[in-house]
Coordinates of C-alpha atoms in Angstrom, one line a residue:
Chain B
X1 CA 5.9 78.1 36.9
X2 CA 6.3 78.4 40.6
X3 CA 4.2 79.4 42.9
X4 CA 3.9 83.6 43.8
X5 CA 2.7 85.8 46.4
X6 CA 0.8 88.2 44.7
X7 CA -0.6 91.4 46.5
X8 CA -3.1 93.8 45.9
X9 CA -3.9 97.3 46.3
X10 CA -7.6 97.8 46.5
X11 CA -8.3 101.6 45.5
X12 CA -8.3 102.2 42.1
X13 CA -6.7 98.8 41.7
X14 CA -9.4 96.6 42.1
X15 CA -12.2 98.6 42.9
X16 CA -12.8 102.0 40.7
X17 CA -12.4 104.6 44.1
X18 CA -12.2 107.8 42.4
X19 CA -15.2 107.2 40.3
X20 CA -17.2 106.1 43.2
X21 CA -16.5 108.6 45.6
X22 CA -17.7 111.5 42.9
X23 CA -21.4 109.8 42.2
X24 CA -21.8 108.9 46.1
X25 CA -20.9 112.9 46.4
X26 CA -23.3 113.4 43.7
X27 CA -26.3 111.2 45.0
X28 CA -25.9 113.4 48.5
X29 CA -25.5 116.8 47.0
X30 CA -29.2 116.2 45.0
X31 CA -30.3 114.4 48.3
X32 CA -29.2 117.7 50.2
X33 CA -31.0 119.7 47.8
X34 CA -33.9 118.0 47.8
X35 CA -34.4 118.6 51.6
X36 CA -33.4 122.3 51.3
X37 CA -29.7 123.4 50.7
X38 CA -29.9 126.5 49.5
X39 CA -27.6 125.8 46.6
X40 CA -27.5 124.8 43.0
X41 CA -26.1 121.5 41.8
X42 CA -22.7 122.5 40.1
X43 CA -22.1 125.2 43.1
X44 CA -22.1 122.5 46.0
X45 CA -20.3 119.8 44.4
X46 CA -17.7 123.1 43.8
X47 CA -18.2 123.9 47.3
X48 CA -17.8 120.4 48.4
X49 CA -14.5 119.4 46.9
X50 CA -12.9 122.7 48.4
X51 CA -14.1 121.7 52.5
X52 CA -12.2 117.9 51.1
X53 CA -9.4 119.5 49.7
X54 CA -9.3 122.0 53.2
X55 CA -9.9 118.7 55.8
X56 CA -8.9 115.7 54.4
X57 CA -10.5 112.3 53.2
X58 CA -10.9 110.8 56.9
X59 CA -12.3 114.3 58.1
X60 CA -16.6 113.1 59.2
X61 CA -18.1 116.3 58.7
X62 CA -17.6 117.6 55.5
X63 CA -21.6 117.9 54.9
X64 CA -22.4 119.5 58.2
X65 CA -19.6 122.1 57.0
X66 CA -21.3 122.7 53.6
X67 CA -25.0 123.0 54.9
X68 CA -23.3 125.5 57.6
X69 CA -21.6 127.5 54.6
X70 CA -24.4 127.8 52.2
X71 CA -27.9 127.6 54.4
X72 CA -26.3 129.8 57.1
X73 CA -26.7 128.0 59.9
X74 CA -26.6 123.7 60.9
X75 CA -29.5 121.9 60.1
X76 CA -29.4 118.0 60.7
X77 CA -32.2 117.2 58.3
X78 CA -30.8 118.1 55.2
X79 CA -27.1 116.9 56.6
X80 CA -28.7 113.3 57.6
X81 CA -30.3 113.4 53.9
X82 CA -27.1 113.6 52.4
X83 CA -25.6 110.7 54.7
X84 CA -28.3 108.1 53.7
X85 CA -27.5 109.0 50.1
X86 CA -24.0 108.7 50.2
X87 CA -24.1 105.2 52.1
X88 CA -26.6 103.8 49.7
X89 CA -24.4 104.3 47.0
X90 CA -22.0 102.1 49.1
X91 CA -25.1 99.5 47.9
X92 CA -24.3 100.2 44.3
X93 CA -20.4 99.6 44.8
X94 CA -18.9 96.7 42.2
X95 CA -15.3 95.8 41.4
X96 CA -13.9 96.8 38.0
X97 CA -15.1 94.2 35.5
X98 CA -12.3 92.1 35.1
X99 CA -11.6 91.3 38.7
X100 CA -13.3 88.4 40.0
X101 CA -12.2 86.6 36.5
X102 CA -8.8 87.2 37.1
X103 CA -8.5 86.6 40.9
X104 CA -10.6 83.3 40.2
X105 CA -7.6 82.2 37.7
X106 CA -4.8 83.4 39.8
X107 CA -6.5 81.4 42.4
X108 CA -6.7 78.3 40.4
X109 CA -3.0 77.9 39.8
X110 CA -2.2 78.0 42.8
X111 CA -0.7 81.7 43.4
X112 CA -1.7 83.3 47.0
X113 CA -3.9 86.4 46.9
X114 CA -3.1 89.4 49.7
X115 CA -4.2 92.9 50.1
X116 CA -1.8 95.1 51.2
X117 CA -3.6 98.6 51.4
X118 CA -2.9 101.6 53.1
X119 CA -6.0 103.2 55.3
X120 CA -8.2 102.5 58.1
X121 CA -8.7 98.8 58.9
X122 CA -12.0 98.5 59.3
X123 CA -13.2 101.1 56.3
X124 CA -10.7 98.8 53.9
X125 CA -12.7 95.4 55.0
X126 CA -15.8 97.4 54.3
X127 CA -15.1 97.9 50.8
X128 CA -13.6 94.3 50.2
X129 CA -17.1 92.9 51.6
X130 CA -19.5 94.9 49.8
X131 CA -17.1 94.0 46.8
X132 CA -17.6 90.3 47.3
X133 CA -13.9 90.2 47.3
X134 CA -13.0 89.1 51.0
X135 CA -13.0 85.6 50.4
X136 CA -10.3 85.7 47.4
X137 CA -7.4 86.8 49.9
X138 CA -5.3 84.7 51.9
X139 CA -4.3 87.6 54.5
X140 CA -5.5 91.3 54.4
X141 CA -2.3 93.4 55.2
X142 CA -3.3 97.2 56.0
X143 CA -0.8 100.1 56.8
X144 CA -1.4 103.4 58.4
X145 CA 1.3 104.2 55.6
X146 CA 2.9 102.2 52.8
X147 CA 6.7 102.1 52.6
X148 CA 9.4 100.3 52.2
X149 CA 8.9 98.9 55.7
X150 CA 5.8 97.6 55.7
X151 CA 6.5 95.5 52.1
X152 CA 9.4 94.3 54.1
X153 CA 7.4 93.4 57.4
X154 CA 4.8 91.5 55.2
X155 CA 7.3 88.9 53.8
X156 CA 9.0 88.2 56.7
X157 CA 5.1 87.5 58.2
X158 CA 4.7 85.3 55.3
X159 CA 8.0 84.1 55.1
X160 CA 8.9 84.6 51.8
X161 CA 11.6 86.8 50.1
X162 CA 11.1 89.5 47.4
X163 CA 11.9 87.5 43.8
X164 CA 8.6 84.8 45.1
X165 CA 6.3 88.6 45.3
X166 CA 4.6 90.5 42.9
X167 CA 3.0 93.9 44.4
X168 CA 0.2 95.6 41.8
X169 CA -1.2 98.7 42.7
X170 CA -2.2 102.3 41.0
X171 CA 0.3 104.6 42.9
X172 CA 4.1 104.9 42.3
X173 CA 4.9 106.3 46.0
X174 CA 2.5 103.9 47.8
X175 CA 2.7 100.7 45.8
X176 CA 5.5 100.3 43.2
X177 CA 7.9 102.2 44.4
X178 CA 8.6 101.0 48.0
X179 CA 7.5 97.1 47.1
X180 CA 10.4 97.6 44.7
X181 CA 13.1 98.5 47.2
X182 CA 12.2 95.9 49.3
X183 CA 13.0 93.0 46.3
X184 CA 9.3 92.7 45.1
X185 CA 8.3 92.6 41.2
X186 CA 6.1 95.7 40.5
X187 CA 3.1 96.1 38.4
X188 CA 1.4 99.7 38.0
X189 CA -2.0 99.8 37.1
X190 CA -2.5 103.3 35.0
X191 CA -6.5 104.2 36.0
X192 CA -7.6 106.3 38.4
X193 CA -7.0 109.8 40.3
X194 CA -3.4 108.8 39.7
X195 CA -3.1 107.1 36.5
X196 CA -1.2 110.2 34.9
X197 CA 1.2 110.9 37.4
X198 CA 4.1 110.4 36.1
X199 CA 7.1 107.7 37.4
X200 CA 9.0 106.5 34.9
X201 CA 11.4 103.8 36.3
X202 CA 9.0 102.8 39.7
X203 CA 7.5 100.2 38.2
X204 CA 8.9 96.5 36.0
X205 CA 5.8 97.0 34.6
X206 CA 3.0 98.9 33.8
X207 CA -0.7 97.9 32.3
X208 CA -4.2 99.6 32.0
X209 CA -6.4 96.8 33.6
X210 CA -5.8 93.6 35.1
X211 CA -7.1 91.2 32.4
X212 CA -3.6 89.9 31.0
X213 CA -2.2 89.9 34.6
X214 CA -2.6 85.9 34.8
X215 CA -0.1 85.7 31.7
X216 CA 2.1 87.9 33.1
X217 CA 2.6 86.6 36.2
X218 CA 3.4 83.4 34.1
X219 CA 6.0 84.6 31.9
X220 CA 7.9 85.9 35.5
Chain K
X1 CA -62.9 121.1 65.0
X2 CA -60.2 123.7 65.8
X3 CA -56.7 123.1 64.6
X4 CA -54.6 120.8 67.1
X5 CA -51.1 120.8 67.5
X6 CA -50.1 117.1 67.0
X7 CA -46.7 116.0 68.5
X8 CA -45.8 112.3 68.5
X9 CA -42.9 110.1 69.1
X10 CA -40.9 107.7 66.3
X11 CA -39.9 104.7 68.1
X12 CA -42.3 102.0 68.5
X13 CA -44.9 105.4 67.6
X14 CA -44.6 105.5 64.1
X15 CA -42.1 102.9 63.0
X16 CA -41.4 99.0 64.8
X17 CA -38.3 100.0 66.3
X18 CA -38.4 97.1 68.9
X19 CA -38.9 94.3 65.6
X20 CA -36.3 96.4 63.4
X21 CA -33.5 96.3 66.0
X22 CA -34.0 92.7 66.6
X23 CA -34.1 92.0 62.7
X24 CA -31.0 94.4 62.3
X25 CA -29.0 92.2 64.7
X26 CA -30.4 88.7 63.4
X27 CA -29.0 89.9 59.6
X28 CA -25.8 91.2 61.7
X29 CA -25.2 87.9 63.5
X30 CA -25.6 86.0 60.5
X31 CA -22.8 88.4 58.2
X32 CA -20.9 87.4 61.3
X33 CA -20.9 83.6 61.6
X34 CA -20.4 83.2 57.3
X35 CA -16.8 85.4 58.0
X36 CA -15.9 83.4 60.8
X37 CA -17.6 84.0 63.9
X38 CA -17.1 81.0 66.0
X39 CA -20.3 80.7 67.5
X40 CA -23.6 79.5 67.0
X41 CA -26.9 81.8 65.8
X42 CA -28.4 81.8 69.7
X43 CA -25.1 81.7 71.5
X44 CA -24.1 85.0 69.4
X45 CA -27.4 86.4 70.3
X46 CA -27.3 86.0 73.6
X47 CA -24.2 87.0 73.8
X48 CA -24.8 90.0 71.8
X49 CA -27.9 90.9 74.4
X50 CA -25.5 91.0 77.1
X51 CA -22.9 93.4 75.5
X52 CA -25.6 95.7 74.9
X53 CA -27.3 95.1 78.3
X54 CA -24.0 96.1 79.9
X55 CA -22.7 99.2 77.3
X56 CA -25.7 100.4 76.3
X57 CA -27.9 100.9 73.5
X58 CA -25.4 103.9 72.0
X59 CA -22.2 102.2 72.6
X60 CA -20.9 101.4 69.4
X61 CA -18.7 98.6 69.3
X62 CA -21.2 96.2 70.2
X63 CA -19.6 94.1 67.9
X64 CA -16.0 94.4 68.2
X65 CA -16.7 93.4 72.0
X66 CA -19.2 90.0 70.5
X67 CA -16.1 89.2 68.0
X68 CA -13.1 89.5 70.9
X69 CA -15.2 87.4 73.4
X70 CA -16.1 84.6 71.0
X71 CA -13.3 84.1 69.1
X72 CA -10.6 85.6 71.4
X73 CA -9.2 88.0 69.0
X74 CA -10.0 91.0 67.2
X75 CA -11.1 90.8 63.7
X76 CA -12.2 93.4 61.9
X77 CA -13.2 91.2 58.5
X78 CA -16.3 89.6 61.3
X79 CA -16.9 93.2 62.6
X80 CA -17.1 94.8 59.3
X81 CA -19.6 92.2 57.4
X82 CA -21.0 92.8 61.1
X83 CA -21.6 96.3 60.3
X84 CA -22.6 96.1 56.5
X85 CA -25.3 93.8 57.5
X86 CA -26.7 95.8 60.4
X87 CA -27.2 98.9 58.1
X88 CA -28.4 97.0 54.9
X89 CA -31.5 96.1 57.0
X90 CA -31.9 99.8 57.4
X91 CA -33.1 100.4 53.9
X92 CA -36.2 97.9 54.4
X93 CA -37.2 100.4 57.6
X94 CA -40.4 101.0 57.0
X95 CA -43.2 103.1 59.1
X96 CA -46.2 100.7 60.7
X97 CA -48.4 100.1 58.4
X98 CA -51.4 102.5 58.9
X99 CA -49.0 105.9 59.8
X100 CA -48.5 107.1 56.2
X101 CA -52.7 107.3 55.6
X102 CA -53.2 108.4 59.4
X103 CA -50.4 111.4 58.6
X104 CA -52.3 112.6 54.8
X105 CA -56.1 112.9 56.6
X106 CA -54.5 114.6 59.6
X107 CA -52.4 117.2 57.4
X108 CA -55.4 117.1 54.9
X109 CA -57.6 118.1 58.2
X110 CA -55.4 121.3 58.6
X111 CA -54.0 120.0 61.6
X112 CA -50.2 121.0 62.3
X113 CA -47.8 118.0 62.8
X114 CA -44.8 117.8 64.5
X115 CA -42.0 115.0 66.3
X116 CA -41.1 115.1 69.9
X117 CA -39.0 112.6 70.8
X118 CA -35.7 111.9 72.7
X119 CA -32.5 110.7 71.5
X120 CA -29.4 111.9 69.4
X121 CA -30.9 114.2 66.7
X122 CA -29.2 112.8 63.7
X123 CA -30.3 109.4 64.6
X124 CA -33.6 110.5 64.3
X125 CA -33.6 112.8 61.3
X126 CA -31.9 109.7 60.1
X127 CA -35.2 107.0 60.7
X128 CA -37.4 109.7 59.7
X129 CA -35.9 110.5 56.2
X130 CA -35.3 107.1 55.8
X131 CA -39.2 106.0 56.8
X132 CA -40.0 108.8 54.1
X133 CA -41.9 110.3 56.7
X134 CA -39.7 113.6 57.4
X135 CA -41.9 115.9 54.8
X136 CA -45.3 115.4 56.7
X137 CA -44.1 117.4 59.8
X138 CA -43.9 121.1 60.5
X139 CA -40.9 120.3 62.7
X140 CA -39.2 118.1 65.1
X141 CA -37.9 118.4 68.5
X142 CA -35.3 116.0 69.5
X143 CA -34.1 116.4 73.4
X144 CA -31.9 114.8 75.4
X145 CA -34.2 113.9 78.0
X146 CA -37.8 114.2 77.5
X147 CA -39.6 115.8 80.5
X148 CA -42.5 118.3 81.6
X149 CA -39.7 121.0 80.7
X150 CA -38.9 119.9 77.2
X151 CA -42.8 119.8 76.5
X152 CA -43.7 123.1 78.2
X153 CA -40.1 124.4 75.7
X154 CA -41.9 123.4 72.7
X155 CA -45.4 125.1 73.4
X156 CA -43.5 128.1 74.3
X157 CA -41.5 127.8 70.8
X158 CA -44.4 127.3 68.8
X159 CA -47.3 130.0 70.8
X160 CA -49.5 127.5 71.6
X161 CA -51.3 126.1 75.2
X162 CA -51.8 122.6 76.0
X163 CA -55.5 122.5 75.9
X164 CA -54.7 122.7 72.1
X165 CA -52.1 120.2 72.0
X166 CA -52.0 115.9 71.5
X167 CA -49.0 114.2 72.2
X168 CA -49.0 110.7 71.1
X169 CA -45.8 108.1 72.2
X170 CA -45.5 104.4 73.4
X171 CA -43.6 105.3 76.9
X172 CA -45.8 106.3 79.8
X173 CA -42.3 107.6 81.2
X174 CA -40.9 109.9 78.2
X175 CA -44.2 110.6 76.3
X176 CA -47.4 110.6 77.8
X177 CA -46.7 111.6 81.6
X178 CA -44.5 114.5 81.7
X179 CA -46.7 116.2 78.4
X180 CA -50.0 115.5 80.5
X181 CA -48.1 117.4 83.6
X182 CA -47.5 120.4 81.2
X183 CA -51.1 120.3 80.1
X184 CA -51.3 118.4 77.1
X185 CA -54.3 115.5 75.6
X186 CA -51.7 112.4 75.5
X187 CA -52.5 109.0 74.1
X188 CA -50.7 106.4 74.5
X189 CA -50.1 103.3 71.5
X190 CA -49.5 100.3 73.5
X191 CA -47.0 98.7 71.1
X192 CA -43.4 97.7 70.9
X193 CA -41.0 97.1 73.9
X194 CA -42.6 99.0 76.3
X195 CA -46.5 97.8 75.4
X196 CA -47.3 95.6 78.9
X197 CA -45.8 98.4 81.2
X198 CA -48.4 99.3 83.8
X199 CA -49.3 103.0 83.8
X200 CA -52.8 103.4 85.2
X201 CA -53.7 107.4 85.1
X202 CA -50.8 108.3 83.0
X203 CA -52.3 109.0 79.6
X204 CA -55.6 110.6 78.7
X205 CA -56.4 107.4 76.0
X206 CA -55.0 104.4 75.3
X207 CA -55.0 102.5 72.1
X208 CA -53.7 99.5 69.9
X209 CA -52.1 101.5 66.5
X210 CA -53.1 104.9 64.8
X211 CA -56.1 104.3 62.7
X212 CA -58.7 105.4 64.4
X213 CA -56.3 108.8 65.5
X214 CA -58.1 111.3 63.0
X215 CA -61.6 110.6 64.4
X216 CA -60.3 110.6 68.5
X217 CA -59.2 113.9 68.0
X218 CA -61.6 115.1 66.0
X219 CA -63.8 114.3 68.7
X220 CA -61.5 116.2 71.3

């Protein structure tokens, strides 16, 4: 079998986002509490999601908003609480269980490993350190947004055309879909905050986890 | 004994700031160098000593600046295991050794506790939460620049005069000075960065750590 590029999406892909973003929220809320937000549990996470939903993932100050909106008035204390419990969950963060195995075999035949992410830079290495990931991937590859584009800008960086690729990510209009129209072999991975959208045709393929992804990528 | 008002300072006060920040950058430097900093351990720490000499101490990309200048190139994989290691060494931030004991007999004593101290008020709420130390005070005043007004503020705030108030801080400059010119007792703990600096008639005591604190005042 020859040799394949093979690229990664990170969130929900290799590293369980969704799930993790809800306990670190949870850890903070009873940290908030703790130091005096005037506020039950179940109420704040409530109130919580609804300041994400209004600002955006990216937005910095979602807990100074909510101690504001409940306590009546800003109060650092019980906002710093909430930051130091949010970031130690960061401490906490692991890759879904199958990874490392698999990447270590992909590895071993030979294939080369990329990210290609859409995000922030610098908050995208984050997470591939604290994962223990970093050192699996030949070259990190991260967009302000995925599209067909950028898929097409990364093989002609690498120097390779679209048949030699294999993109695998969680998200039809991020991942499968454009890598498709730029030549690339698509893999959905059905978990996460997206894993019931539906997109029937924007993906060759479409799996739960990654475990069988070595045999697949052999059979191409 | 009548009740005192006790105000004292974090850094190099209650907690090893000057050690911590060295430790903090040690752990940084060496996330650094195993991702590809081309540099050796002292060359990166001097180096790094000169970035922050020249930016300042809240200048924040200390290490962006370190990464570009050693490796001639930008890399945010070096800055971001950087960054991870810099705030891992935050959760072993721990108070000096005798503060937490000192704190109980004073509260215990019925003496009313509070933080003055200068700097960006998250930051601080930040060490002290993290020290586990935030719970002993009755509050904490953070200003921009501490001076005779900030202390004569705060006894104004809290309906008190400074015959019955002790401030306690390592800086002749920021702590013990301007709180003696607005009429406070000030001692001053000769530890940390700023422990040799001459200051002959600028504090009413001078001592080595905070053990013997409970009996000084209750001598006052």
């Amino acid at each position: 079998m020859p040799q394949k590029y093979i690229f990664f999406d990170i969130d929900n892909t290799l590293f369980p986002t969704s799930q993790f973003l809800v306990r670190a929220d949870e850890n903070a809320i009873n940290a908030m509490i703790s130091r005096g937000l005037a506020c039950c549990f179940d109420d704040a996470m409530e109130r919580l999601r609804k300041i994400q939903e209004k600002k955006g993932s990216n937005y910095s100050k979602h807990f100074d908003l909510l101690v504001k909106e409940t306590n009546g008035r800003r109060d650092l204390k019980i906002v710093a609480a909430g930051i130091i419990a949010y970031h130690n969950t960061k401490n906490a963060m692991a890759p879904y269980p199958e990874v490392l195995g698999v990447l270590m075999r992909l590895h071993d035949k030979g294939h080369k490993l990329y990210i290609a992410t859409e995000g922030i830079e610098i908050k995208q290495w984050d997470k591939l350190i604290r994962l223990g990931l970093d050192m699996y991937f030949d070259k990190v590859y991260v967009a302000k947004q995925k599209n067909r584009a950028f898929y097409e800008h990364i093989m002609k960086r690498e120097k390779v055309v679209g048949k030699e690729c294999v993109m695998i990510g969680d998200r039809p209009d991020k991942d499968t879909w454009p890598a498709m129209l730029a030549g690339m072999y698509t893999i959905r991975v059905k978990r996460g905050k997206y894993e019931k959208e539906s997109a029937r045709g924007k993906a060759h393929k479409e799996i739960y986890d990654l475990r069988n992804l070595p045999e697949i990528i052999e059979k191409l």
